[in-house]
Coordinates of C-alpha atoms in Angstrom, one line a residue:
Chain A
X229 CA 0.0 0.0 0.0
X230 CA 0.9 3.6 0.4
X231 CA 1.5 5.9 3.4
X232 CA 0.8 9.7 3.0
X233 CA 1.7 12.3 5.7
X234 CA 0.4 15.8 5.5
X235 CA 1.5 18.9 7.4
X236 CA 0.4 21.1 9.0
X237 CA -2.8 19.9 10.4
X238 CA -4.1 23.5 10.9
X239 CA -3.0 26.7 9.1
X240 CA -4.2 30.2 9.7
X241 CA -3.3 33.0 7.3
X242 CA -4.4 36.5 6.7
X243 CA -6.4 37.4 3.6
X244 CA -4.1 38.0 0.8
X245 CA -1.2 36.0 2.2
X246 CA 0.0 32.7 0.7
X247 CA -0.6 29.2 2.2
X248 CA 1.5 26.1 1.7
X249 CA 0.5 22.6 2.6
X250 CA 3.0 19.7 2.3
X251 CA 2.7 16.0 1.8
X252 CA 5.1 13.1 1.7
X253 CA 4.4 9.6 0.3
X254 CA 6.1 6.3 0.6
X255 CA 5.5 4.3 -2.6
X256 CA 7.9 5.3 -5.3
X257 CA 5.5 3.7 -7.9
X258 CA 2.8 6.3 -7.1
X259 CA 2.2 8.5 -10.2
X260 CA -0.9 10.5 -9.5
X261 CA -1.3 13.2 -6.8
X262 CA -4.6 15.0 -6.4
X263 CA -5.7 17.6 -3.9
X264 CA -9.2 17.9 -2.6
X265 CA -11.0 20.7 -0.8
X266 CA -13.7 19.9 1.6
X267 CA -16.0 22.6 3.0
X268 CA -17.9 22.0 6.2
X269 CA -20.6 19.4 5.7
X270 CA -19.8 18.9 2.0
X271 CA -18.1 16.3 -0.1
X272 CA -14.4 16.4 -1.0
X273 CA -14.0 18.1 -4.4
X274 CA -10.9 17.9 -6.6
X275 CA -9.2 21.3 -7.0
X276 CA -6.0 20.3 -8.8
X277 CA -3.9 17.2 -9.5
X278 CA -0.5 16.4 -10.9
X279 CA 1.0 13.4 -12.5
X280 CA 4.6 12.0 -12.0
X281 CA 5.8 13.3 -15.4
X282 CA 5.2 16.9 -14.4
X283 CA 7.0 18.9 -11.8
X284 CA 4.6 21.8 -11.3
X285 CA 1.0 22.7 -12.3
X286 CA -0.9 25.9 -11.9
X287 CA -4.5 26.9 -12.0
X288 CA -5.1 30.5 -11.3
X289 CA -4.3 31.0 -7.6
X290 CA -3.4 27.4 -6.8
X291 CA -0.4 25.4 -7.8
X292 CA 1.0 22.1 -7.0
X293 CA 4.7 21.0 -7.1
X294 CA 6.0 17.5 -7.1
X295 CA 9.5 16.2 -6.2
X296 CA 9.6 12.5 -7.0
X297 CA 13.1 12.1 -5.8
X298 CA 12.2 13.3 -2.3
X299 CA 8.7 11.8 -2.6
X300 CA 6.9 15.0 -1.6
X301 CA 4.4 17.3 -3.1
X302 CA 2.9 20.6 -2.0
X303 CA -0.1 22.8 -2.5
X304 CA 0.4 26.5 -2.9
X305 CA -2.5 29.0 -2.6
X306 CA -1.7 32.6 -3.4
X307 CA -3.7 35.7 -2.5
X308 CA -5.9 33.8 -0.1
X309 CA -9.5 34.7 0.3
X310 CA -12.1 33.9 3.0
X311 CA -13.7 31.3 0.6
X312 CA -10.5 29.4 0.6
X313 CA -11.2 28.4 4.2
X314 CA -11.8 24.6 4.2
X315 CA -10.1 21.4 4.9
X316 CA -7.6 20.3 2.2
X317 CA -6.6 16.7 1.6
X318 CA -3.7 15.4 -0.4
X319 CA -3.7 11.9 -1.9
X320 CA -1.3 9.6 -3.7
X321 CA -2.2 6.7 -6.0
X322 CA -1.2 3.1 -5.6
X323 CA -2.1 0.1 -7.7
X324 CA -3.1 -3.4 -6.7
X325 CA -5.0 -5.7 -9.0
X326 CA -7.1 -3.9 -11.6
X327 CA -7.7 -0.5 -9.9
X328 CA -5.7 2.5 -9.0
X329 CA -6.5 3.5 -5.5
X330 CA -5.9 6.7 -3.5
X331 CA -4.4 7.0 0.0
X332 CA -5.3 10.3 1.6
X333 CA -3.4 12.5 4.0
X334 CA -5.1 13.4 7.3
X335 CA -6.1 16.8 6.1
X336 CA -5.1 20.5 6.8
X337 CA -7.7 22.9 8.1
X338 CA -7.0 26.3 6.5
X339 CA -8.5 29.4 8.0
X340 CA -8.3 32.6 6.2
X341 CA -8.8 35.6 8.5
X342 CA -9.8 39.1 7.4
Chain B
X328 CA -21.8 16.2 -9.0
X329 CA -25.4 15.1 -9.2
X330 CA -24.2 12.0 -11.0
X331 CA -23.3 10.2 -7.8
X332 CA -25.8 10.0 -5.0
X333 CA -25.9 8.4 -1.6
X334 CA -28.8 7.4 0.7
X335 CA -29.7 7.9 3.4
X336 CA -27.9 11.1 4.1
X337 CA -28.3 10.6 7.8
X338 CA -28.8 7.4 9.8
X339 CA -29.0 6.6 13.5
X340 CA -29.0 3.0 14.5
X341 CA -28.3 0.8 17.5
X342 CA -25.4 -1.5 18.2
X343 CA -25.9 -4.9 16.6
X344 CA -28.3 -3.8 13.9
X345 CA -27.7 -4.3 10.2
X346 CA -27.4 -1.2 8.2
X347 CA -27.1 -0.7 4.4
X348 CA -25.8 2.5 2.8
X349 CA -26.6 3.0 -0.8
X350 CA -24.5 4.5 -3.6
X351 CA -25.7 5.2 -7.1
X352 CA -23.9 6.8 -10.0
X353 CA -25.2 7.7 -13.5
X354 CA -21.9 8.1 -15.3
X355 CA -21.4 4.3 -16.0
X356 CA -18.0 4.6 -14.2
X357 CA -16.2 1.3 -13.9
X358 CA -14.6 1.9 -10.5
X359 CA -16.4 2.6 -7.3
X360 CA -15.1 3.1 -3.8
X361 CA -16.3 3.4 -0.2
X362 CA -14.4 5.5 2.3
X363 CA -15.0 6.4 5.9
X364 CA -14.0 9.8 7.3
X365 CA -13.1 10.3 10.9
X366 CA -11.3 13.2 12.6
X367 CA -7.6 12.7 12.6
X368 CA -7.7 9.9 10.0
X369 CA -8.7 11.6 6.8
X370 CA -10.4 9.4 4.3
X371 CA -9.8 5.7 4.6
X372 CA -10.7 3.1 2.0
X373 CA -13.1 0.4 3.1
X374 CA -13.8 -1.5 -0.2
X375 CA -13.6 -0.9 -3.9
X376 CA -15.0 -2.4 -7.0
X377 CA -13.5 -2.5 -10.5
X378 CA -16.7 -3.6 -12.2
X379 CA -19.9 -5.4 -11.6
X380 CA -19.3 -8.5 -9.5
X381 CA -15.6 -7.6 -8.8
X382 CA -14.9 -6.2 -5.4
X383 CA -11.8 -6.1 -3.1
X384 CA -10.8 -5.0 0.4
X385 CA -9.3 -1.7 1.2
X386 CA -7.5 -0.5 4.3
X387 CA -10.3 -0.9 6.8
X388 CA -12.7 -3.7 5.6
X389 CA -13.5 -5.4 8.9
X390 CA -17.2 -5.4 9.8
X391 CA -18.3 -4.3 6.3
X392 CA -19.7 -6.2 3.3
X393 CA -20.2 -4.9 -0.3
X394 CA -21.8 -6.1 -3.4
X395 CA -22.0 -4.9 -6.9
X396 CA -24.6 -6.6 -9.1
X397 CA -25.1 -3.6 -11.3
X398 CA -22.5 -1.1 -12.5
X399 CA -24.4 1.9 -11.2
X400 CA -24.9 0.6 -7.6
X401 CA -22.5 -0.1 -4.9
X402 CA -24.2 -0.8 -1.5
X403 CA -22.2 -1.0 1.7
X404 CA -23.6 -3.1 4.6
X405 CA -22.6 -3.1 8.2
X406 CA -23.6 -6.6 9.2
X407 CA -23.7 -5.8 13.0
X408 CA -23.1 -2.2 13.7
X409 CA -20.7 -1.1 16.4
X410 CA -20.1 2.3 18.0
X411 CA -16.7 2.4 16.3
X412 CA -18.4 2.5 13.0
X413 CA -20.0 5.9 13.8
X414 CA -18.5 7.9 10.9
X415 CA -19.2 9.8 7.7
X416 CA -19.2 7.5 4.8
X417 CA -18.4 8.6 1.3
X418 CA -18.8 6.8 -1.9
X419 CA -16.7 7.7 -4.9
X420 CA -16.3 6.6 -8.5
X421 CA -13.9 7.0 -11.4
X422 CA -14.0 6.4 -15.1
X423 CA -11.3 3.8 -15.3
X424 CA -10.1 4.7 -18.7
X425 CA -8.5 7.7 -20.6
X426 CA -6.4 10.5 -19.2
X427 CA -8.7 11.2 -16.3
X428 CA -9.1 7.6 -15.2
X429 CA -7.6 8.3 -11.7
X430 CA -9.8 11.2 -10.8
X431 CA -12.3 10.2 -8.2
X432 CA -15.7 12.0 -7.8
X433 CA -17.3 11.8 -4.4
X434 CA -20.9 11.5 -3.4
X435 CA -22.5 13.8 -0.8
X436 CA -21.8 11.4 2.1
X437 CA -23.9 9.6 4.7
X438 CA -23.5 10.5 8.4
X439 CA -24.0 7.3 10.4
X440 CA -24.4 7.3 14.2
X441 CA -24.4 4.0 16.1
X442 CA -25.8 4.2 19.6

């Protein structure tokens, strides 16, 4: 299987500042790394993902970086806004049998204060 | 997101009772998954299915049973509910082919309380 560690568990930033969440994984065969955002009482929703052949990917204010050698990847949110407040989960893929499965980190609660 | 639904959304039951949580998707996705979400543990995989009649255990399968007689449905049964199974349960699905085959889409969740 796969083991994913995520830090920090909570993060508080002021509106307009940047936020960085870091994850490490154990299985060198992992090749897909999604990030999910979960608002209170809602389902996790994919916000960005990266595959092992790419080092960085951006989508407006969010970006993800991947270092396969060190087996870690990070989520960067710039110019944070109150609506960015949520729990963020990283995940890493692993394969057994016919399906690619995801192992999730334990989540980071991001609070953006005014 | 309306393509994957779960029922019931909330359930209260007693220790020892059998409970079935339903998951239905309209995308004809091959792969379906069941997760439980608990504070401090993130999302943990209970069972998954690659196609109708093909299921396999995930990280925390004890106390749970699944079946998949039709592609669109993936029910999760707690055969004899215990308090430790109080959790929020999420179903997810993925296409299983093409460039986006890894992306999992989640249902709205079922909050289960076992008294």
